[in-house]
Amino acid sequence: MTSSTQVVVVGGGQAGLAAGYYLRRAGLDFVILDTQTQPGGAWLHGWESLRLFSPARFSSLPGWLMPPYRDEWYPPAGHVVDYLTAYEKRYELPVHRGVTVTAVETSADGFTVTADTGTWTAKAVISATGTWWRPFLPLVPGSFAGRQLHTVDYRGPGEFAGQRVVVVGGGNSGAQIAADLTGTAEVTWATRRPPRFLPDEVDGHALFDIATRRRQALDRGAADPGGVAGLGDIVAVPPVRRARDAGALHARPMFTRLMPEGPQWPDGTTTEADVVIWCTGFRPELGHLAPLKLRSTSGHVRTEGTRALDVPGLHLVGYGDWTGPASATLIGVGRTARAAVADISAHLVG
């Protein structure tokens, strides 16, 4: 079955919903195709103790502030799922769930979007699939006889009680999971460089403002004022702060290889381990765009803002700074979604 619309949005997480909000306001005909069977995006799959980096009021999609969560400053992932679910209903966004898009191709009239449930034709496409579905694992010499997981596989400390766990990664996920396991497992934390904690008063809202000011300065041709990276890598959310202040977050320099019994360190010693958890980030999930042959060696698509430079009518929203400052965050994605829809509307209506 083939259906037709003006705009197809691929992905129904926070980026797809933000795009849907502006498409609705622009009066365009559109659909949102999402592979998951329920709302919530990647927030459905986080670990039990996962928290936002910002208060609810600074973690909102366009049009509607996220309601506060009890008396807690940093809401849990479940609160975000509830908010995204309500947001989708509030704006009556046409999300088709349980639909996996397999290919986006250009056609004489725009695009053909092929899914496992049928085909859509459209004048424009917004890709909003995020990164959660493509976990990155670095190449490390050797082999390990124990269990290896990625951030996407971690749910909570219970299953690791009494085990020797190596957590790899000096970002927020690594720090949060290492802190979460403290007191339940014997934790070794490995990072490529010493972990850098942001000042306790800095949260996601402040980080968004810093990233935005930097982008504005660069767009004006001004000198680079420095961005978030100059402050640190890890937001000191309460669980991380407690573990840090208790002296439980000590990082070792990254190991050089994996032995069957565990990691081997630069000095030649080996630590026995039962589990290695790789908190080593993600890559953009762009498999559906493969027929367009757009990806560079960096894995990114050449863009100006959200616009794909080599395919008119294609926009990418929510993949990180290369598609807009803080565009992979709740607070940051609205601005880039608005810009993408304004561009699409100008071409379709104007």
CSV table of C-alpha atoms in Angstrom, one decimal:
chain,number,residue,atom,x,y,z
A,1,MET,CA,0.0,0.0,0.0
A,2,THR,CA,1.3,3.5,-0.9
A,3,SER,CA,0.2,6.6,0.9
A,4,SER,CA,1.0,10.3,0.2
A,5,THR,CA,1.7,13.2,2.5
A,6,GLN,CA,3.7,16.4,2.4
A,7,VAL,CA,6.3,15.5,5.0
A,8,VAL,CA,7.4,12.2,6.5
A,9,VAL,CA,9.1,12.3,9.9
A,10,VAL,CA,11.2,9.2,10.6
A,11,GLY,CA,11.4,8.7,14.3
A,12,GLY,CA,8.8,9.4,17.1
A,13,GLY,CA,11.1,10.3,20.0
A,14,GLN,CA,11.6,13.8,21.4
A,15,ALA,CA,13.1,15.1,18.1
A,16,GLY,CA,10.2,13.7,16.0
A,17,LEU,CA,7.6,15.1,18.4
A,18,ALA,CA,9.2,18.6,18.3
A,19,ALA,CA,9.2,18.5,14.5
A,20,GLY,CA,5.6,17.4,14.6
A,21,TYR,CA,4.6,20.3,16.8
A,22,TYR,CA,6.0,22.8,14.3
A,23,LEU,CA,4.6,20.9,11.3
A,24,ARG,CA,1.2,21.1,13.0
A,25,ARG,CA,1.5,24.8,13.5
A,26,ALA,CA,2.6,25.3,9.9
A,27,GLY,CA,-0.5,23.6,8.7
A,28,LEU,CA,1.4,21.0,6.8
A,29,ASP,CA,0.1,17.5,6.1
A,30,PHE,CA,2.6,15.0,7.7
A,31,VAL,CA,3.0,11.6,9.4
A,32,ILE,CA,5.5,10.5,12.1
A,33,LEU,CA,6.7,6.9,11.6
A,34,ASP,CA,8.2,5.2,14.7
A,35,THR,CA,9.5,1.7,15.1
A,36,GLN,CA,8.5,1.5,18.8
A,37,THR,CA,5.0,0.5,19.9
A,38,GLN,CA,4.7,3.1,22.6
A,39,PRO,CA,5.8,6.7,23.1
A,40,GLY,CA,8.9,7.7,25.0
A,41,GLY,CA,11.8,7.3,22.5
A,42,ALA,CA,15.1,6.2,24.0
A,43,TRP,CA,13.9,7.2,27.5
A,44,LEU,CA,12.0,4.0,27.6
A,45,HIS,CA,15.3,2.1,27.7
A,46,GLY,CA,17.4,3.9,30.2
A,47,TRP,CA,18.5,2.4,33.5
A,48,GLU,CA,16.3,2.6,36.6
A,49,SER,CA,18.1,5.5,38.3
A,50,LEU,CA,18.6,7.6,35.2
A,51,ARG,CA,17.9,11.3,35.8
A,52,LEU,CA,17.6,14.4,33.7
A,53,PHE,CA,20.5,16.9,34.0
A,54,SER,CA,18.1,19.8,34.4
A,55,PRO,CA,15.0,20.7,36.3
A,56,ALA,CA,11.7,19.9,34.5
A,57,ARG,CA,11.0,23.5,33.4
A,58,PHE,CA,14.3,23.5,31.6
A,59,SER,CA,13.7,20.1,29.9
A,60,SER,CA,10.7,20.9,27.8
A,61,LEU,CA,9.7,20.5,24.2
A,62,PRO,CA,8.2,23.5,22.4
A,63,GLY,CA,4.7,24.7,23.4
A,64,TRP,CA,4.3,23.0,26.8
A,65,LEU,CA,6.5,23.0,29.8
A,66,MET,CA,7.3,19.6,31.4
A,67,PRO,CA,5.3,19.4,34.7
A,68,PRO,CA,7.5,19.3,37.8
A,69,TYR,CA,8.2,16.0,39.4
A,70,ARG,CA,7.2,15.9,43.0
A,71,ASP,CA,9.7,17.9,45.0
A,72,GLU,CA,12.8,16.5,43.2
A,73,TRP,CA,15.1,18.8,41.2
A,74,TYR,CA,16.1,16.3,38.5
A,75,PRO,CA,13.2,14.2,37.2
A,76,PRO,CA,13.7,10.4,36.4
A,77,ALA,CA,13.4,8.9,33.0
A,78,GLY,CA,9.9,7.6,33.7
A,79,HIS,CA,8.7,11.1,34.2
A,80,VAL,CA,10.1,12.0,30.7
A,81,VAL,CA,8.2,9.1,29.2
A,82,ASP,CA,5.0,10.2,30.8
A,83,TYR,CA,5.6,13.8,29.5
A,84,LEU,CA,6.3,12.6,25.9
A,85,THR,CA,3.3,10.4,26.0
A,86,ALA,CA,1.0,13.3,27.1
A,87,TYR,CA,2.7,15.7,24.6
A,88,GLU,CA,1.9,13.4,21.7
A,89,LYS,CA,-1.7,13.3,22.8
A,90,ARG,CA,-2.0,17.0,23.6
A,91,TYR,CA,-1.0,18.1,20.1
A,92,GLU,CA,-2.8,15.1,18.4
A,93,LEU,CA,0.4,14.2,16.5
A,94,PRO,CA,-0.1,11.6,13.8
A,95,VAL,CA,2.4,9.0,15.0
A,96,HIS,CA,2.2,5.6,13.4
A,97,ARG,CA,3.8,3.1,15.8
A,98,GLY,CA,5.4,-0.2,15.2
A,99,VAL,CA,6.5,1.0,11.8
A,100,THR,CA,10.2,0.5,10.8
A,101,VAL,CA,11.4,2.6,7.9
A,102,THR,CA,13.9,0.7,5.8
A,103,ALA,CA,14.8,3.1,3.0
A,104,VAL,CA,14.4,6.8,2.0
A,105,GLU,CA,14.9,7.4,-1.7
A,106,THR,CA,14.5,10.4,-3.9
A,107,SER,CA,11.9,10.4,-6.6
A,108,ALA,CA,10.7,12.8,-9.4
A,109,ASP,CA,8.2,14.4,-7.0
A,110,GLY,CA,10.3,14.3,-3.8
A,111,PHE,CA,10.9,11.2,-1.8
A,112,THR,CA,9.7,7.6,-1.5
A,113,VAL,CA,9.8,6.3,2.1
A,114,THR,CA,9.7,2.5,2.3
A,115,ALA,CA,8.6,0.9,5.6
A,116,ASP,CA,7.8,-2.6,6.7
A,117,THR,CA,4.1,-1.7,6.6
A,118,GLY,CA,3.9,0.0,3.3
A,119,THR,CA,5.3,3.0,1.3
A,120,TRP,CA,4.9,6.8,1.6
A,121,THR,CA,5.5,9.5,-0.9
A,122,ALA,CA,6.4,12.9,0.4
A,123,LYS,CA,7.8,16.3,-0.7
A,124,ALA,CA,10.1,16.5,2.3
A,125,VAL,CA,11.6,14.1,4.9
A,126,ILE,CA,12.8,14.9,8.5
A,127,SER,CA,15.1,12.2,9.8
A,128,ALA,CA,14.8,12.1,13.7
A,129,THR,CA,16.0,8.6,14.6
A,130,GLY,CA,18.6,9.7,17.1
A,131,THR,CA,21.6,7.7,18.2
A,132,TRP,CA,20.5,5.2,20.9
A,133,TRP,CA,20.0,2.4,18.5
A,134,ARG,CA,23.7,2.5,17.4
A,135,PRO,CA,25.9,2.0,20.5
A,136,PHE,CA,29.6,2.4,19.9
A,137,LEU,CA,32.2,-0.1,21.1
A,138,PRO,CA,35.8,0.8,20.7
A,139,LEU,CA,38.3,-1.7,19.4
A,140,VAL,CA,40.5,-3.0,22.2
A,141,PRO,CA,43.1,-5.7,21.7
A,142,GLY,CA,42.6,-9.1,23.3
A,143,SER,CA,39.5,-11.0,24.5
A,144,PHE,CA,37.6,-11.3,27.7
A,145,ALA,CA,35.9,-14.4,29.1
A,146,GLY,CA,33.3,-12.6,31.1
A,147,ARG,CA,30.2,-10.7,30.2
A,148,GLN,CA,30.4,-7.4,28.1
A,149,LEU,CA,27.5,-4.9,28.0
A,150,HIS,CA,27.0,-1.4,26.7
A,151,THR,CA,25.1,1.5,28.3
A,152,VAL,CA,22.0,0.4,26.4
A,153,ASP,CA,22.0,-2.9,28.1
A,154,TYR,CA,22.3,-1.6,31.7
A,155,ARG,CA,19.1,-1.5,33.8
A,156,GLY,CA,20.2,-1.4,37.4
A,157,PRO,CA,22.7,-2.7,40.0
A,158,GLY,CA,20.7,-5.6,41.3
A,159,GLU,CA,21.9,-8.2,38.8
A,160,PHE,CA,25.6,-7.3,39.5
A,161,ALA,CA,25.5,-7.8,43.3
A,162,GLY,CA,28.8,-9.1,44.6
A,163,GLN,CA,30.4,-9.1,41.1
A,164,ARG,CA,33.5,-7.4,39.9
A,165,VAL,CA,32.5,-4.8,37.3
A,166,VAL,CA,34.6,-2.6,35.1
A,167,VAL,CA,32.9,0.6,33.9
A,168,VAL,CA,34.5,2.2,30.9
A,169,GLY,CA,33.9,5.8,29.9
A,170,GLY,CA,34.5,9.3,31.4
A,171,GLY,CA,31.2,10.9,30.4
A,172,ASN,CA,27.9,11.2,32.1
A,173,SER,CA,26.8,7.6,31.5
A,174,GLY,CA,30.0,6.2,32.8
A,175,ALA,CA,29.9,8.3,36.0
A,176,GLN,CA,26.2,7.6,36.6
A,177,ILE,CA,26.5,3.9,36.2
A,178,ALA,CA,29.7,3.7,38.3
A,179,ALA,CA,27.9,5.6,41.0
A,180,ASP,CA,24.8,3.4,40.7
A,181,LEU,CA,26.8,0.3,41.2
A,182,THR,CA,28.7,1.6,44.2
A,183,GLY,CA,27.8,-0.4,47.3
A,184,THR,CA,26.4,-3.3,45.3
A,185,ALA,CA,29.3,-4.4,43.1
A,186,GLU,CA,33.1,-4.1,43.3
A,187,VAL,CA,33.6,-1.3,40.8
A,188,THR,CA,36.6,-0.3,38.7
A,189,TRP,CA,36.1,2.8,36.6
A,190,ALA,CA,38.4,3.3,33.6
A,191,THR,CA,38.6,6.5,31.6
A,192,ARG,CA,40.9,7.7,28.8
A,193,ARG,CA,41.6,10.9,30.7
A,194,PRO,CA,41.0,12.0,34.3
A,195,PRO,CA,37.2,12.6,34.8
A,196,ARG,CA,36.2,16.2,34.8
A,197,PHE,CA,33.2,17.1,37.0
A,198,LEU,CA,31.3,20.2,36.2
A,199,PRO,CA,30.7,22.7,39.0
A,200,ASP,CA,27.8,21.5,41.2
A,201,GLU,CA,25.7,24.5,40.2
A,202,VAL,CA,26.0,23.8,36.5
A,203,ASP,CA,23.1,21.7,35.0
A,204,GLY,CA,21.8,21.0,31.5
A,205,HIS,CA,20.1,24.4,31.2
A,206,ALA,CA,23.4,26.2,31.7
A,207,LEU,CA,25.1,23.8,29.3
A,208,PHE,CA,22.5,24.6,26.6
A,209,ASP,CA,23.0,28.3,27.1
A,210,ILE,CA,26.8,28.0,26.8
A,211,ALA,CA,26.5,25.8,23.6
A,212,THR,CA,24.1,28.3,22.1
A,213,ARG,CA,26.3,31.3,22.8
A,214,ARG,CA,29.2,29.6,21.2
A,215,ARG,CA,27.3,28.7,18.1
A,216,GLN,CA,26.0,32.3,17.8
A,217,ALA,CA,29.5,33.6,18.1
A,218,LEU,CA,30.9,31.3,15.5
A,219,ASP,CA,28.0,32.1,13.1
A,220,ARG,CA,28.9,35.8,13.5
A,221,GLY,CA,32.5,35.1,12.7
A,222,ALA,CA,33.6,36.0,16.2
A,223,ALA,CA,36.4,34.3,18.0
A,224,ASP,CA,35.6,31.0,19.5
A,225,PRO,CA,34.6,31.7,23.2
A,226,GLY,CA,34.9,28.1,24.2
A,227,GLY,CA,32.1,25.8,24.8
A,228,VAL,CA,30.9,23.2,27.2
A,229,ALA,CA,34.0,21.1,26.9
A,230,GLY,CA,36.0,23.8,28.6
A,231,LEU,CA,34.0,23.3,31.8
A,232,GLY,CA,34.1,19.6,32.1
A,233,ASP,CA,32.4,16.4,31.0
A,234,ILE,CA,30.2,15.2,33.9
A,235,VAL,CA,27.1,16.9,35.3
A,236,ALA,CA,27.1,16.3,39.1
A,237,VAL,CA,23.6,15.0,39.5
A,238,PRO,CA,22.8,14.0,43.1
A,239,PRO,CA,23.7,10.3,42.9
A,240,VAL,CA,27.1,11.1,41.2
A,241,ARG,CA,27.7,13.9,43.7
A,242,ARG,CA,27.1,11.6,46.6
A,243,ALA,CA,29.4,8.9,45.3
A,244,ARG,CA,32.1,11.5,44.4
A,245,ASP,CA,31.9,13.1,47.8
A,246,ALA,CA,32.1,9.7,49.5
A,247,GLY,CA,35.3,9.0,47.7
A,248,ALA,CA,33.8,6.1,45.7
A,249,LEU,CA,34.5,7.5,42.2
A,250,HIS,CA,38.2,6.9,41.5
A,251,ALA,CA,39.0,6.5,37.8
A,252,ARG,CA,42.0,4.5,36.5
A,253,PRO,CA,43.7,5.4,33.2
A,254,MET,CA,42.3,3.3,30.3
A,255,PHE,CA,43.5,-0.3,30.1
A,256,THR,CA,45.6,-1.4,27.1
A,257,ARG,CA,44.0,-4.7,26.3
A,258,LEU,CA,41.5,-7.3,27.6
A,259,MET,CA,42.8,-10.6,29.0
A,260,PRO,CA,40.4,-13.5,29.5
A,261,GLU,CA,40.4,-12.7,33.2
A,262,GLY,CA,40.0,-9.0,32.9
A,263,PRO,CA,41.6,-5.7,31.8
A,264,GLN,CA,45.4,-5.3,31.6
A,265,TRP,CA,46.7,-1.9,32.6
A,266,PRO,CA,49.6,0.1,31.1
A,267,ASP,CA,51.9,-1.2,33.9
A,268,GLY,CA,51.3,-4.8,32.9
A,269,THR,CA,49.1,-5.7,35.8
A,270,THR,CA,45.7,-7.3,35.3
A,271,THR,CA,42.4,-6.9,37.3
A,272,GLU,CA,40.1,-9.8,37.5
A,273,ALA,CA,36.6,-9.0,36.4
A,274,ASP,CA,33.2,-10.6,35.8
A,275,VAL,CA,31.7,-7.9,33.7
A,276,VAL,CA,32.8,-5.0,31.5
A,277,ILE,CA,30.2,-2.2,30.9
A,278,TRP,CA,31.1,0.0,27.9
A,279,CYS,CA,29.8,3.6,28.4
A,280,THR,CA,31.4,4.7,25.2
A,281,GLY,CA,28.7,6.6,23.4
A,282,PHE,CA,26.7,6.2,20.2
A,283,ARG,CA,26.7,6.9,16.5
A,284,PRO,CA,23.8,8.4,14.5
A,285,GLU,CA,21.2,5.8,13.4
A,286,LEU,CA,21.0,6.6,9.6
A,287,GLY,CA,20.6,3.2,8.0
A,288,HIS,CA,17.3,4.3,6.4
A,289,LEU,CA,19.2,7.0,4.5
A,290,ALA,CA,21.7,4.5,3.0
A,291,PRO,CA,20.1,4.6,-0.5
A,292,LEU,CA,21.0,8.3,-0.7
A,293,LYS,CA,24.7,7.6,-0.2
A,294,LEU,CA,25.2,10.7,1.9
A,295,ARG,CA,27.4,9.6,4.8
A,296,SER,CA,31.0,10.8,5.0
A,297,THR,CA,33.9,8.9,6.6
A,298,SER,CA,32.9,10.6,9.9
A,299,GLY,CA,29.5,8.9,9.7
A,300,HIS,CA,27.8,12.3,9.4
A,301,VAL,CA,25.8,13.8,6.6
A,302,ARG,CA,26.9,17.1,5.2
A,303,THR,CA,24.5,19.7,6.6
A,304,GLU,CA,23.9,23.4,6.8
A,305,GLY,CA,21.9,23.7,10.0
A,306,THR,CA,19.5,20.8,9.7
A,307,ARG,CA,19.4,20.8,5.9
A,308,ALA,CA,21.2,18.0,4.0
A,309,LEU,CA,23.3,19.8,1.5
A,310,ASP,CA,23.3,17.1,-1.1
A,311,VAL,CA,19.5,16.2,-1.0
A,312,PRO,CA,17.1,19.2,-1.1
A,313,GLY,CA,14.1,18.6,1.1
A,314,LEU,CA,15.9,16.3,3.6
A,315,HIS,CA,16.5,17.5,7.1
A,316,LEU,CA,18.2,15.9,10.1
A,317,VAL,CA,17.0,16.8,13.6
A,318,GLY,CA,18.2,15.8,17.0
A,319,TYR,CA,21.6,14.1,16.3
A,320,GLY,CA,23.9,16.4,18.3
A,321,ASP,CA,25.8,19.6,17.7
A,322,TRP,CA,26.4,18.9,14.0
A,323,THR,CA,22.6,19.4,13.5
A,324,GLY,CA,22.3,22.3,15.9
A,325,PRO,CA,23.6,23.3,19.4
A,326,ALA,CA,22.4,20.7,22.0
A,327,SER,CA,19.9,19.3,19.5
A,328,ALA,CA,20.1,15.9,21.1
A,329,THR,CA,18.5,17.3,24.3
A,330,LEU,CA,15.0,18.0,25.3
A,331,ILE,CA,15.6,21.7,25.7
A,332,GLY,CA,17.7,22.1,22.6
A,333,VAL,CA,15.8,20.1,20.0
A,334,GLY,CA,12.9,22.6,19.7
A,335,ARG,CA,15.0,25.3,18.1
A,336,THR,CA,16.4,23.1,15.4
A,337,ALA,CA,13.0,21.5,14.7
A,338,ARG,CA,11.5,24.9,14.2
A,339,ALA,CA,14.3,25.9,11.8
A,340,ALA,CA,13.8,22.6,9.8
A,341,VAL,CA,10.0,23.1,9.5
A,342,ALA,CA,10.4,26.8,8.6
A,343,ASP,CA,12.7,25.8,5.7
A,344,ILE,CA,10.4,23.1,4.6
A,345,SER,CA,7.3,25.3,4.8
A,346,ALA,CA,9.0,28.1,2.8
A,347,HIS,CA,9.7,25.6,0.0
A,348,LEU,CA,6.4,23.9,0.0
A,349,VAL,CA,4.1,26.9,0.6
A,350,GLY,CA,6.2,29.8,-0.7
